[in-house]
């Protein structure tokens, strides 16, 4: 752990200097509605803490959690189906890839049209952005299970079930964690975009409202909050991963 | 009764024009140690894949202990070319795999058997180590112990020592012979190394052609227990040259 922290030190120093630079630049330009300084953003975050933490953060987290859950289930299911049958792979893989060429932000207003201002239009945006990396990464994980390993178990009289739980699952686990770590920030972004485009609550919605009021620091404050939540979530997942996956790399 | 019988077995890989095994018949007596010797790619591993039920012959039948091999199942103890210790399992958990799949023993008995098998191959106390903490020779011994735990009396070892350095390899050969003499198991051992085949086997089964139509059985005139010095005897040296000649002819073909 210590070593990892020391490894991050240069990045931390650079980040600190960039922040100082930003602060100085913002102070020089002195136009908070365009470029608020980091300190202004933090103080705005503090002023708005009540409404941000009790109303908008829970709303965004609700969309994120629901979207992430659906994406994980959908992604893992698609990966399993594509892994199990070459025909399904040939049918689904191109479609899954093609789904990523859809300009989500451009058609998201349509979702609002179809599903209204409620939670589902945002969840759909989130899922559309998030399920793809999960599908592809988990599929790669399933494919990384070597056929020779399965054959070894089959020669002991193993069933397909044995092969799945004793080889496929452990081989896929590290990939699964990578997928989740990618998916968490994406789902938060997805939720925020969804809210930005049309909502009655949520950090994305709040950020946009501040924009119309030319409150630069107010635009940034929810975004800072979102980034912090994403980093925290990824850190928690990394801790769980260290506990569960004690190996990585070459099979 | 024979441990293993091939009865006019033919097989081919999908998409290939010719059979890789063509009407092959041979028998293996219980308690023997045969090396199957042939050049790389001649189809040796394919024979093992058929005996362990991973691949079905197109024609003919294979019997292990009189029972026909048909589909997946536990016919023999198959040790593939790579040691295949699963990195996400400890050494002990790796050895427990065949026992877990047979589902005959409880966790505690499995653990006891694993400990005993590890002690048997000189790896006592390694049960909780990770496979990558073991040296090449130790990994092969662990994989061998896992193969023993299948409980089969026919062991198929596919070039188990070919990735080891020379000194480790010869000590592993001596070790394997000692293991074999302790048990009443039948061992088929694939190799492309003539000296290894001579040192280990009671008789060598030579693959002379692909497609494999016959295995030529060549008895090795050395008594057990053997030492490496025996390999320097004139009749063994002649035999070695003869075997090398046979393999060379195949490479030239
Ligand atoms: N899955 C496969 N599909 C098609 N051909 C194969 C396959 N596996 C092996 N072969 C072919 O069969 C031949 C024999 O393979 P193998 O039994 O592994 O040889 P050996 O163990 O004697 O080196 C090889 O030349 C290879 O080209
Ligand atoms: Mg081979």
Short mmCIF file of C-alpha atoms and ligand atoms in Angstrom, two decimals:
data_model
loop_
_atom_site.label_atom_id
_atom_site.label_comp_id
_atom_site.label_asym_id
_atom_site.label_seq_id
_atom_site.Cartn_x
_atom_site.Cartn_y
_atom_site.Cartn_z
CA UNK A 1 0.00 0.00 0.00
CA UNK A 2 2.80 2.37 0.96
CA UNK A 3 4.57 1.65 -2.27
CA UNK A 4 1.44 2.45 -4.30
CA UNK A 5 1.09 5.79 -2.53
CA UNK A 6 4.65 6.69 -3.26
CA UNK A 7 4.02 5.69 -6.89
CA UNK A 8 1.18 8.22 -7.05
CA UNK A 9 3.27 11.03 -5.63
CA UNK A 10 4.49 12.56 -8.93
CA UNK A 11 0.92 12.58 -10.25
CA UNK A 12 -0.29 14.25 -7.06
CA UNK A 13 2.37 16.93 -7.29
CA UNK A 14 1.49 17.63 -10.92
CA UNK A 15 -2.20 17.81 -10.04
CA UNK A 16 -1.45 20.24 -7.24
CA UNK A 17 0.53 22.51 -9.57
CA UNK A 18 -2.22 22.43 -12.19
CA UNK A 19 -4.71 23.44 -9.50
CA UNK A 20 -2.49 26.31 -8.40
CA UNK A 21 -2.14 27.36 -12.03
CA UNK A 22 -5.90 27.23 -12.48
CA UNK A 23 -6.43 29.22 -9.29
CA UNK A 24 -3.97 31.92 -10.41
CA UNK A 25 -5.36 31.99 -13.94
CA UNK A 26 -8.93 32.29 -12.70
CA UNK A 27 -7.96 35.07 -10.32
CA UNK A 28 -6.28 36.95 -13.14
CA UNK A 29 -9.18 36.61 -15.60
CA UNK A 30 -11.61 37.35 -12.79
CA UNK A 31 -14.79 36.19 -14.54
CA UNK A 32 -16.30 33.56 -12.28
CA UNK A 33 -19.26 32.94 -14.60
CA UNK A 34 -16.85 31.61 -17.25
CA UNK A 35 -13.92 30.30 -15.28
CA UNK A 36 -14.50 29.89 -11.56
CA UNK A 37 -11.42 29.19 -9.47
CA UNK A 38 -11.03 25.89 -7.57
CA UNK A 39 -11.51 27.69 -4.27
CA UNK A 40 -14.69 29.34 -5.51
CA UNK A 41 -15.98 25.94 -6.60
CA UNK A 42 -15.23 24.40 -3.23
CA UNK A 43 -16.89 27.21 -1.35
CA UNK A 44 -19.95 26.98 -3.61
CA UNK A 45 -20.01 23.23 -2.96
CA UNK A 46 -20.07 24.00 0.74
CA UNK A 47 -22.86 26.59 0.40
CA UNK A 48 -24.98 24.22 -1.66
CA UNK A 49 -24.24 21.13 0.43
CA UNK A 50 -27.76 20.85 1.79
CA UNK A 51 -29.59 20.60 -1.53
CA UNK A 52 -26.77 18.76 -3.32
CA UNK A 53 -26.36 15.99 -0.78
CA UNK A 54 -29.98 15.47 0.20
CA UNK A 55 -31.80 15.95 -3.12
CA UNK A 56 -29.61 15.78 -6.19
CA UNK A 57 -26.87 13.33 -5.22
CA UNK A 58 -29.40 10.65 -4.16
CA UNK A 59 -31.35 11.16 -7.41
CA UNK A 60 -28.23 10.71 -9.55
CA UNK A 61 -27.04 7.77 -7.49
CA UNK A 62 -30.41 6.12 -7.94
CA UNK A 63 -30.17 6.37 -11.73
CA UNK A 64 -26.52 5.28 -11.64
CA UNK A 65 -27.20 2.26 -9.46
CA UNK A 66 -30.18 1.12 -11.50
CA UNK A 67 -28.38 1.69 -14.81
CA UNK A 68 -25.24 -0.05 -13.58
CA UNK A 69 -27.19 -3.02 -12.26
CA UNK A 70 -29.08 -3.44 -15.53
CA UNK A 71 -25.84 -3.03 -17.51
CA UNK A 72 -24.03 -5.66 -15.45
CA UNK A 73 -26.85 -8.17 -15.83
CA UNK A 74 -27.28 -7.42 -19.53
CA UNK A 75 -23.53 -7.35 -20.23
CA UNK A 76 -22.78 -10.59 -18.41
CA UNK A 77 -25.76 -12.33 -20.03
CA UNK A 78 -24.71 -11.22 -23.51
CA UNK A 79 -21.13 -12.31 -22.82
CA UNK A 80 -22.27 -15.72 -21.59
CA UNK A 81 -24.50 -16.25 -24.61
CA UNK A 82 -21.77 -15.19 -27.06
CA UNK A 83 -19.26 -17.43 -25.27
CA UNK A 84 -21.58 -20.42 -25.30
CA UNK A 85 -22.57 -20.32 -28.96
CA UNK A 86 -20.51 -19.26 -31.97
CA UNK A 87 -23.73 -18.52 -33.86
CA UNK A 88 -24.86 -16.11 -31.14
CA UNK A 89 -21.42 -14.52 -31.19
CA UNK A 90 -21.64 -13.97 -34.92
CA UNK A 91 -25.14 -12.56 -34.58
CA UNK A 92 -24.70 -10.37 -31.51
CA UNK A 93 -21.13 -9.12 -31.55
CA UNK A 94 -21.51 -6.81 -34.58
CA UNK A 95 -24.76 -5.43 -33.17
CA UNK A 96 -23.20 -4.77 -29.79
CA UNK A 97 -20.33 -2.94 -31.47
CA UNK A 98 -22.72 -1.04 -33.73
CA UNK A 99 -24.73 0.10 -30.72
CA UNK A 100 -21.70 2.15 -29.71
CA UNK A 101 -21.79 4.17 -32.92
CA UNK A 102 -25.17 5.58 -31.89
CA UNK A 103 -24.56 9.17 -30.78
CA UNK A 104 -26.19 8.69 -27.40
CA UNK A 105 -26.20 12.35 -26.43
CA UNK A 106 -27.87 13.27 -29.67
CA UNK A 107 -30.74 10.83 -29.41
CA UNK A 108 -31.19 11.03 -25.65
CA UNK A 109 -33.80 13.79 -26.04
CA UNK A 110 -35.83 11.19 -27.95
CA UNK A 111 -35.73 8.97 -24.86
CA UNK A 112 -37.22 11.84 -22.89
CA UNK A 113 -39.90 12.05 -25.54
CA UNK A 114 -40.63 8.33 -25.27
CA UNK A 115 -40.20 7.73 -21.56
CA UNK A 116 -40.92 11.17 -20.12
CA UNK A 117 -38.99 13.09 -17.52
CA UNK A 118 -39.03 10.19 -15.10
CA UNK A 119 -36.12 7.95 -14.16
CA UNK A 120 -36.30 5.51 -17.10
CA UNK A 121 -35.09 7.84 -19.84
CA UNK A 122 -31.93 8.47 -17.79
CA UNK A 123 -31.48 4.82 -16.97
CA UNK A 124 -31.66 4.03 -20.67
CA UNK A 125 -28.90 6.53 -21.48
CA UNK A 126 -26.80 5.04 -18.68
CA UNK A 127 -27.30 1.48 -19.87
CA UNK A 128 -26.53 2.39 -23.47
CA UNK A 129 -23.19 3.87 -22.43
CA UNK A 130 -22.28 1.28 -19.78
CA UNK A 131 -23.26 -2.18 -21.02
CA UNK A 132 -20.81 -2.22 -23.90
CA UNK A 133 -17.47 -2.33 -22.02
CA UNK A 134 -18.95 -4.86 -19.61
CA UNK A 135 -20.09 -7.15 -22.42
CA UNK A 136 -16.80 -7.01 -24.28
CA UNK A 137 -14.53 -7.33 -21.24
CA UNK A 138 -16.46 -10.18 -19.64
CA UNK A 139 -16.58 -11.93 -23.01
CA UNK A 140 -12.80 -11.62 -23.31
CA UNK A 141 -12.53 -13.07 -19.81
CA UNK A 142 -14.66 -16.07 -20.69
CA UNK A 143 -12.63 -16.61 -23.84
CA UNK A 144 -9.38 -16.44 -21.88
CA UNK A 145 -10.23 -19.79 -20.27
CA UNK A 146 -7.96 -22.21 -22.08
CA UNK A 147 -9.44 -25.23 -23.80
CA UNK A 148 -6.65 -27.45 -22.45
CA UNK A 149 -7.74 -26.69 -18.91
CA UNK A 150 -11.29 -27.70 -19.69
CA UNK A 151 -9.98 -30.88 -21.32
CA UNK A 152 -8.00 -31.75 -18.21
CA UNK A 153 -11.16 -31.54 -16.11
CA UNK A 154 -13.19 -33.44 -18.71
CA UNK A 155 -10.63 -36.24 -18.55
CA UNK A 156 -11.42 -36.47 -14.82
CA UNK A 157 -15.08 -36.97 -15.76
CA UNK A 158 -16.18 -33.37 -15.21
CA UNK A 159 -19.54 -32.04 -16.35
CA UNK A 160 -20.06 -28.78 -18.24
CA UNK A 161 -21.14 -27.27 -14.92
CA UNK A 162 -17.83 -28.24 -13.30
CA UNK A 163 -15.92 -26.66 -16.18
CA UNK A 164 -17.95 -23.46 -15.89
CA UNK A 165 -17.53 -23.00 -12.15
CA UNK A 166 -13.99 -24.32 -11.77
CA UNK A 167 -12.44 -22.71 -14.87
CA UNK A 168 -14.64 -20.13 -16.62
CA UNK A 169 -15.64 -18.27 -13.48
CA UNK A 170 -12.16 -17.94 -11.95
CA UNK A 171 -10.67 -17.00 -15.35
CA UNK A 172 -13.30 -14.30 -15.84
CA UNK A 173 -13.17 -12.79 -12.37
CA UNK A 174 -10.21 -10.42 -12.95
CA UNK A 175 -11.81 -9.26 -16.20
CA UNK A 176 -15.10 -8.76 -14.42
CA UNK A 177 -13.50 -6.43 -11.91
CA UNK A 178 -11.79 -4.46 -14.67
CA UNK A 179 -15.17 -4.15 -16.35
CA UNK A 180 -16.86 -2.87 -13.21
CA UNK A 181 -14.10 -0.35 -12.61
CA UNK A 182 -14.62 0.98 -16.13
CA UNK A 183 -18.39 0.85 -15.84
CA UNK A 184 -18.81 2.83 -12.61
CA UNK A 185 -17.52 6.18 -13.93
CA UNK A 186 -19.29 5.58 -17.25
CA UNK A 187 -22.62 4.96 -15.55
CA UNK A 188 -22.22 8.14 -13.52
CA UNK A 189 -21.47 10.08 -16.70
CA UNK A 190 -24.46 8.45 -18.37
CA UNK A 191 -26.77 9.41 -15.53
CA UNK A 192 -25.48 12.99 -15.53
CA UNK A 193 -25.91 13.32 -19.29
CA UNK A 194 -29.43 11.96 -19.01
CA UNK A 195 -30.26 14.49 -16.35
CA UNK A 196 -28.60 17.30 -18.22
CA UNK A 197 -30.90 16.65 -21.16
CA UNK A 198 -34.12 16.63 -19.23
CA UNK A 199 -34.93 16.01 -15.60
CA UNK A 200 -36.41 17.52 -12.47
CA UNK A 201 -33.62 16.56 -10.11
CA UNK A 202 -30.12 15.13 -10.07
CA UNK A 203 -26.64 16.59 -10.24
CA UNK A 204 -26.69 16.83 -14.03
CA UNK A 205 -29.96 18.73 -13.92
CA UNK A 206 -28.63 21.00 -11.16
CA UNK A 207 -25.46 21.76 -13.08
CA UNK A 208 -27.53 22.82 -16.06
CA UNK A 209 -29.79 25.04 -13.98
CA UNK A 210 -26.73 26.84 -12.61
CA UNK A 211 -25.58 27.32 -16.20
CA UNK A 212 -28.76 29.19 -17.09
CA UNK A 213 -28.11 31.40 -14.07
CA UNK A 214 -24.53 32.08 -15.22
CA UNK A 215 -23.26 30.62 -11.94
CA UNK A 216 -19.92 29.13 -13.05
CA UNK A 217 -18.95 27.76 -9.66
CA UNK A 218 -22.44 26.27 -9.34
CA UNK A 219 -21.97 24.44 -12.66
CA UNK A 220 -18.72 22.94 -11.49
CA UNK A 221 -19.68 22.04 -7.93
CA UNK A 222 -21.92 19.06 -8.81
CA UNK A 223 -19.33 17.85 -11.32
CA UNK A 224 -16.63 17.86 -8.65
CA UNK A 225 -18.98 15.93 -6.43
CA UNK A 226 -19.63 13.36 -9.18
CA UNK A 227 -15.91 12.87 -9.78
CA UNK A 228 -15.29 12.37 -6.08
CA UNK A 229 -18.06 9.77 -5.87
CA UNK A 230 -16.70 7.93 -8.92
CA UNK A 231 -13.18 7.84 -7.50
CA UNK A 232 -14.46 6.64 -4.15
CA UNK A 233 -16.52 3.88 -5.76
CA UNK A 234 -13.57 2.68 -7.86
CA UNK A 235 -11.35 2.68 -4.78
CA UNK A 236 -13.86 0.56 -2.85
CA UNK A 237 -14.10 -1.89 -5.75
CA UNK A 238 -10.31 -2.13 -5.93
CA UNK A 239 -10.21 -3.10 -2.26
CA UNK A 240 -12.81 -5.82 -2.82
CA UNK A 241 -10.90 -6.98 -5.91
CA UNK A 242 -7.67 -7.37 -3.92
CA UNK A 243 -9.54 -9.60 -1.48
CA UNK A 244 -11.23 -11.75 -4.11
CA UNK A 245 -8.67 -12.02 -6.92
CA UNK A 246 -5.34 -13.16 -5.61
CA UNK A 247 -3.82 -13.85 -8.98
CA UNK A 248 -3.62 -12.01 -12.27
CA UNK A 249 -1.86 -12.41 -15.57
CA UNK A 250 -0.60 -15.44 -17.42
CA UNK A 251 -2.52 -18.67 -17.21
CA UNK B 1 -6.91 -58.70 -19.13
CA UNK B 2 -5.27 -55.82 -21.00
CA UNK B 3 -5.33 -52.38 -19.43
CA UNK B 4 -5.66 -50.82 -22.85
CA UNK B 5 -6.79 -52.19 -26.19
CA UNK B 6 -6.93 -50.38 -29.53
CA UNK B 7 -9.08 -52.24 -32.02
CA UNK B 8 -8.73 -50.99 -35.61
CA UNK B 9 -8.96 -47.36 -34.57
CA UNK B 10 -9.07 -44.61 -37.21
CA UNK B 11 -9.41 -40.91 -36.63
CA UNK B 12 -8.94 -37.62 -38.39
CA UNK B 13 -9.15 -33.97 -37.43
CA UNK B 14 -12.02 -32.08 -39.02
CA UNK B 15 -10.97 -30.22 -42.11
CA UNK B 16 -7.95 -32.44 -42.79
CA UNK B 17 -7.75 -34.62 -45.87
CA UNK B 18 -6.09 -37.67 -44.36
CA UNK B 19 -6.49 -39.75 -41.24
CA UNK B 20 -3.98 -39.13 -38.49
CA UNK B 21 -4.55 -42.62 -37.06
CA UNK B 22 -5.42 -45.40 -39.49
CA UNK B 23 -6.77 -48.80 -38.36
CA UNK B 24 -4.39 -48.93 -35.41
CA UNK B 25 -4.47 -51.95 -33.13
CA UNK B 26 -2.30 -52.56 -30.09
CA UNK B 27 -2.54 -53.75 -26.49
CA UNK B 28 -0.97 -52.75 -23.22
CA UNK B 29 -0.43 -55.22 -20.37
CA UNK B 30 -1.09 -54.21 -16.76
CA UNK B 31 1.85 -52.89 -14.75
CA UNK B 32 4.02 -52.08 -17.76
CA UNK B 33 5.84 -48.85 -18.52
CA UNK B 34 5.87 -47.97 -22.22
CA UNK B 35 7.24 -44.90 -23.87
CA UNK B 36 5.57 -43.82 -27.09
CA UNK B 37 8.37 -42.41 -29.20
CA UNK B 38 7.88 -40.36 -32.33
CA UNK B 39 8.79 -37.09 -33.95
CA UNK B 40 6.85 -33.92 -33.15
CA UNK B 41 3.48 -33.70 -34.85
CA UNK B 42 3.23 -37.40 -35.66
CA UNK B 43 0.04 -37.80 -33.63
CA UNK B 44 1.21 -39.02 -30.21
CA UNK B 45 -0.90 -36.59 -28.21
CA UNK B 46 -3.85 -37.47 -30.41
CA UNK B 47 -3.64 -41.07 -29.16
CA UNK B 48 -3.86 -39.83 -25.56
CA UNK B 49 -6.76 -37.55 -26.38
CA UNK B 50 -8.66 -40.53 -27.72
CA UNK B 51 -7.84 -42.76 -24.73
CA UNK B 52 -9.06 -40.11 -22.32
CA UNK B 53 -12.33 -39.66 -24.22
CA UNK B 54 -11.62 -36.10 -25.38
CA UNK B 55 -11.81 -37.16 -29.01
CA UNK B 56 -13.79 -40.00 -30.53
CA UNK B 57 -12.31 -42.32 -33.10
CA UNK B 58 -14.14 -42.38 -36.40
CA UNK B 59 -13.87 -46.12 -36.70
CA UNK B 60 -12.86 -48.90 -34.33
CA UNK B 61 -12.97 -49.04 -30.56
CA UNK B 62 -10.76 -48.36 -27.60
CA UNK B 63 -11.09 -50.33 -24.36
CA UNK B 64 -9.68 -49.37 -20.98
CA UNK B 65 -9.78 -52.30 -18.56
CA UNK B 66 -12.21 -53.98 -20.92
CA UNK B 67 -14.66 -51.06 -20.90
CA UNK B 68 -15.17 -49.15 -24.15
CA UNK B 69 -14.15 -45.50 -24.18
CA UNK B 70 -17.18 -43.49 -25.28
CA UNK B 71 -17.59 -39.77 -24.74
CA UNK B 72 -16.19 -37.76 -21.83
CA UNK B 73 -15.48 -39.66 -18.66
CA UNK B 74 -12.79 -40.72 -16.24
CA UNK B 75 -11.04 -43.53 -18.02
CA UNK B 76 -7.45 -42.87 -17.08
CA UNK B 77 -5.14 -40.43 -15.38
CA UNK B 78 -4.24 -37.95 -18.11
CA UNK B 79 -1.37 -35.56 -17.51
CA UNK B 80 -1.23 -33.10 -20.41
CA UNK B 81 1.89 -31.65 -21.96
CA UNK B 82 1.80 -28.50 -19.81
CA UNK B 83 1.58 -28.92 -16.06
CA UNK B 84 -1.73 -27.01 -16.02
CA UNK B 85 -1.69 -26.06 -12.38
CA UNK B 86 -4.49 -23.52 -12.08
CA UNK B 87 -2.96 -20.25 -10.83
CA UNK B 88 -6.06 -19.28 -8.85
CA UNK B 89 -5.83 -22.43 -6.74
CA UNK B 90 -3.21 -23.31 -4.17
CA UNK B 91 -1.11 -26.42 -4.83
CA UNK B 92 -3.32 -28.43 -2.47
CA UNK B 93 -6.51 -27.20 -4.12
CA UNK B 94 -5.06 -28.14 -7.50
CA UNK B 95 -4.43 -31.67 -6.33
CA UNK B 96 -7.96 -31.88 -4.97
CA UNK B 97 -9.48 -31.24 -8.43
CA UNK B 98 -9.99 -34.89 -9.46
CA UNK B 99 -11.41 -35.66 -6.02
CA UNK B 100 -13.79 -32.69 -6.19
CA UNK B 101 -15.05 -33.86 -9.54
CA UNK B 102 -15.55 -37.46 -8.44
CA UNK B 103 -17.60 -36.19 -5.47
CA UNK B 104 -16.96 -39.35 -3.48
CA UNK B 105 -15.11 -37.88 -0.50
CA UNK B 106 -15.88 -35.14 2.01
CA UNK B 107 -13.70 -32.04 2.27
CA UNK B 108 -11.73 -33.45 5.20
CA UNK B 109 -10.94 -36.78 3.54
CA UNK B 110 -9.99 -34.94 0.35
CA UNK B 111 -7.55 -32.84 2.32
CA UNK B 112 -6.04 -35.97 3.91
CA UNK B 113 -5.58 -37.64 0.53
CA UNK B 114 -4.01 -34.50 -0.90
CA UNK B 115 -1.57 -34.23 2.00
CA UNK B 116 -0.65 -37.89 1.59
CA UNK B 117 -0.17 -37.54 -2.17
CA UNK B 118 2.02 -34.47 -1.69
CA UNK B 119 4.16 -36.28 0.87
CA UNK B 120 4.44 -39.19 -1.58
CA UNK B 121 6.02 -36.95 -4.25
CA UNK B 122 8.27 -35.15 -1.78
CA UNK B 123 6.21 -31.96 -1.56
CA UNK B 124 5.00 -32.32 2.03
CA UNK B 125 3.98 -28.93 3.42
CA UNK B 126 3.46 -27.33 0.00
CA UNK B 127 -0.34 -27.61 0.05
CA UNK B 128 -0.94 -23.94 0.80
CA UNK B 129 1.69 -22.57 -1.59
CA UNK B 130 0.75 -20.89 -4.84
CA UNK B 131 1.80 -22.87 -7.94
CA UNK B 132 4.12 -20.08 -9.09
CA UNK B 133 6.12 -20.49 -5.89
CA UNK B 134 7.22 -23.95 -7.07
CA UNK B 135 10.18 -24.72 -9.33
CA UNK B 136 9.65 -26.47 -12.69
CA UNK B 137 10.45 -29.91 -11.28
CA UNK B 138 8.23 -29.37 -8.25
CA UNK B 139 5.34 -28.30 -10.48
CA UNK B 140 5.68 -31.48 -12.53
CA UNK B 141 5.70 -33.56 -9.36
CA UNK B 142 2.57 -31.75 -8.15
CA UNK B 143 0.89 -32.37 -11.50
CA UNK B 144 1.92 -36.02 -11.28
CA UNK B 145 0.47 -36.28 -7.78
CA UNK B 146 -2.77 -34.80 -9.09
CA UNK B 147 -2.81 -37.42 -11.85
CA UNK B 148 -2.27 -40.17 -9.24
CA UNK B 149 -5.25 -38.84 -7.28
CA UNK B 150 -7.57 -39.69 -10.17
CA UNK B 151 -7.19 -43.21 -8.80
CA UNK B 152 -6.86 -44.65 -12.31
CA UNK B 153 -4.46 -47.52 -12.80
CA UNK B 154 -3.60 -46.31 -16.30
CA UNK B 155 -1.53 -43.12 -16.36
CA UNK B 156 -0.98 -41.18 -19.58
CA UNK B 157 1.93 -38.77 -19.30
CA UNK B 158 2.41 -36.47 -22.28
CA UNK B 159 6.01 -35.22 -22.48
CA UNK B 160 5.97 -34.21 -18.84
CA UNK B 161 9.67 -33.42 -18.61
CA UNK B 162 10.33 -31.82 -21.98
CA UNK B 163 10.27 -28.27 -20.60
CA UNK B 164 12.74 -29.01 -17.78
CA UNK B 165 16.46 -28.37 -17.87
CA UNK B 166 18.70 -31.39 -18.40
CA UNK B 167 19.73 -32.10 -14.82
CA UNK B 168 16.23 -31.68 -13.44
CA UNK B 169 14.96 -33.89 -16.24
CA UNK B 170 17.24 -36.83 -15.48
CA UNK B 171 16.53 -36.67 -11.77
CA UNK B 172 12.80 -36.53 -12.53
CA UNK B 173 13.18 -39.61 -14.75
CA UNK B 174 14.81 -41.52 -11.90
CA UNK B 175 12.15 -40.25 -9.56
CA UNK B 176 9.35 -41.35 -11.89
CA UNK B 177 10.76 -44.86 -12.22
CA UNK B 178 10.92 -45.14 -8.43
CA UNK B 179 7.28 -43.96 -8.22
CA UNK B 180 6.20 -46.51 -10.79
CA UNK B 181 7.95 -49.35 -9.00
CA UNK B 182 6.19 -48.41 -5.74
CA UNK B 183 2.76 -48.82 -7.35
CA UNK B 184 1.15 -51.31 -9.69
CA UNK B 185 0.10 -48.63 -12.17
CA UNK B 186 0.48 -48.90 -15.91
CA UNK B 187 2.23 -45.91 -17.45
CA UNK B 188 2.21 -44.69 -21.04
CA UNK B 189 4.74 -41.92 -21.47
CA UNK B 190 5.04 -39.80 -24.59
CA UNK B 191 8.44 -38.49 -25.54
CA UNK B 192 10.47 -37.52 -28.56
CA UNK B 193 13.72 -38.03 -26.65
CA UNK B 194 15.32 -41.41 -27.44
CA UNK B 195 17.46 -41.58 -24.27
CA UNK B 196 14.47 -40.80 -22.12
CA UNK B 197 12.47 -43.55 -23.82
CA UNK B 198 15.28 -46.09 -23.33
CA UNK B 199 15.89 -45.20 -19.72
CA UNK B 200 12.24 -45.35 -18.68
CA UNK B 201 10.43 -48.03 -20.60
CA UNK B 202 10.24 -51.79 -20.44
CA UNK B 203 9.55 -51.55 -24.14
CA UNK B 204 9.41 -48.60 -26.48
CA UNK B 205 6.45 -48.14 -28.82
CA UNK B 206 7.74 -46.37 -31.89
CA UNK B 207 5.55 -44.34 -34.23
CA UNK B 208 7.12 -44.84 -37.62
CA UNK B 209 4.61 -43.21 -39.94
CA UNK B 210 1.83 -40.67 -39.96
CA UNK B 211 -0.96 -41.77 -40.38
CA UNK B 212 -0.24 -44.14 -37.50
CA UNK B 213 -1.01 -47.68 -38.65
CA UNK B 214 1.06 -49.54 -36.08
CA UNK B 215 3.21 -49.00 -33.04
CA UNK B 216 6.45 -50.93 -33.36
CA UNK B 217 7.26 -52.51 -30.01
CA UNK B 218 10.95 -52.60 -29.19
CA UNK B 219 11.88 -54.23 -25.86
CA UNK B 220 14.66 -52.57 -23.87
CA UNK B 221 17.09 -55.20 -22.56
CA UNK B 222 17.74 -53.61 -19.15
CA UNK B 223 16.54 -54.82 -15.75
CA UNK B 224 14.93 -52.66 -13.13
CA UNK B 225 16.10 -50.88 -11.03
CA UNK B 226 18.11 -49.02 -13.63
CA UNK B 227 20.84 -46.46 -13.37
CA UNK B 228 21.95 -44.00 -15.98
CA UNK B 229 25.22 -45.90 -16.37
CA UNK B 230 23.26 -48.74 -18.01
CA UNK B 231 22.62 -46.41 -20.95
CA UNK B 232 26.31 -46.69 -21.81
CA UNK B 233 26.14 -50.45 -22.39
CA UNK B 234 27.03 -51.35 -25.98
CA UNK B 235 23.73 -53.10 -26.80
CA UNK B 236 21.82 -50.05 -25.51
CA UNK B 237 23.95 -47.71 -27.58
CA UNK B 238 23.22 -49.82 -30.65
CA UNK B 239 19.54 -49.74 -29.84
CA UNK B 240 19.70 -45.97 -29.44
CA UNK B 241 21.27 -45.58 -32.86
CA UNK B 242 18.63 -47.86 -34.34
CA UNK B 243 15.83 -45.78 -32.81
CA UNK B 244 17.37 -42.51 -33.94
CA UNK B 245 17.60 -43.99 -37.41
CA UNK B 246 13.90 -44.84 -37.36
CA UNK B 247 12.94 -41.31 -36.31
CA UNK B 248 15.21 -39.73 -38.90
CA UNK B 249 13.62 -41.76 -41.62
CA UNK B 250 10.26 -40.34 -40.56
CA UNK B 251 11.49 -36.76 -40.55
CA UNK B 252 12.86 -37.33 -44.05
CA UNK B 253 9.50 -38.63 -45.30
N1 LIG C 1 -7.28 -29.53 -33.12
C1 LIG C 1 -6.63 -29.90 -34.25
N2 LIG C 1 -7.18 -29.65 -35.46
C2 LIG C 1 -6.56 -30.02 -36.58
N3 LIG C 1 -5.38 -30.64 -36.61
C3 LIG C 1 -4.77 -30.92 -35.46
C4 LIG C 1 -5.35 -30.56 -34.20
N4 LIG C 1 -4.53 -30.96 -33.22
C5 LIG C 1 -3.47 -31.55 -33.82
N5 LIG C 1 -3.61 -31.52 -35.16
C6 LIG C 1 -2.67 -32.07 -36.13
O1 LIG C 1 -2.42 -33.40 -35.80
C7 LIG C 1 -1.04 -33.68 -35.84
C8 LIG C 1 -0.65 -34.45 -34.63
O2 LIG C 1 -0.80 -33.68 -33.49
P1 LIG C 1 -0.33 -34.24 -32.08
O3 LIG C 1 -1.07 -35.49 -31.78
O4 LIG C 1 -0.45 -33.14 -31.10
O5 LIG C 1 1.21 -34.57 -32.36
P2 LIG C 1 2.39 -34.90 -31.35
O6 LIG C 1 1.83 -34.97 -29.97
O7 LIG C 1 2.94 -36.22 -31.81
O8 LIG C 1 3.41 -33.83 -31.48
C9 LIG C 1 -0.32 -32.36 -35.94
O9 LIG C 1 0.50 -32.38 -37.08
C10 LIG C 1 -1.37 -31.32 -36.09
O10 LIG C 1 -1.20 -30.62 -37.30
MG1 LIG C 2 2.15 -33.69 -28.33
#
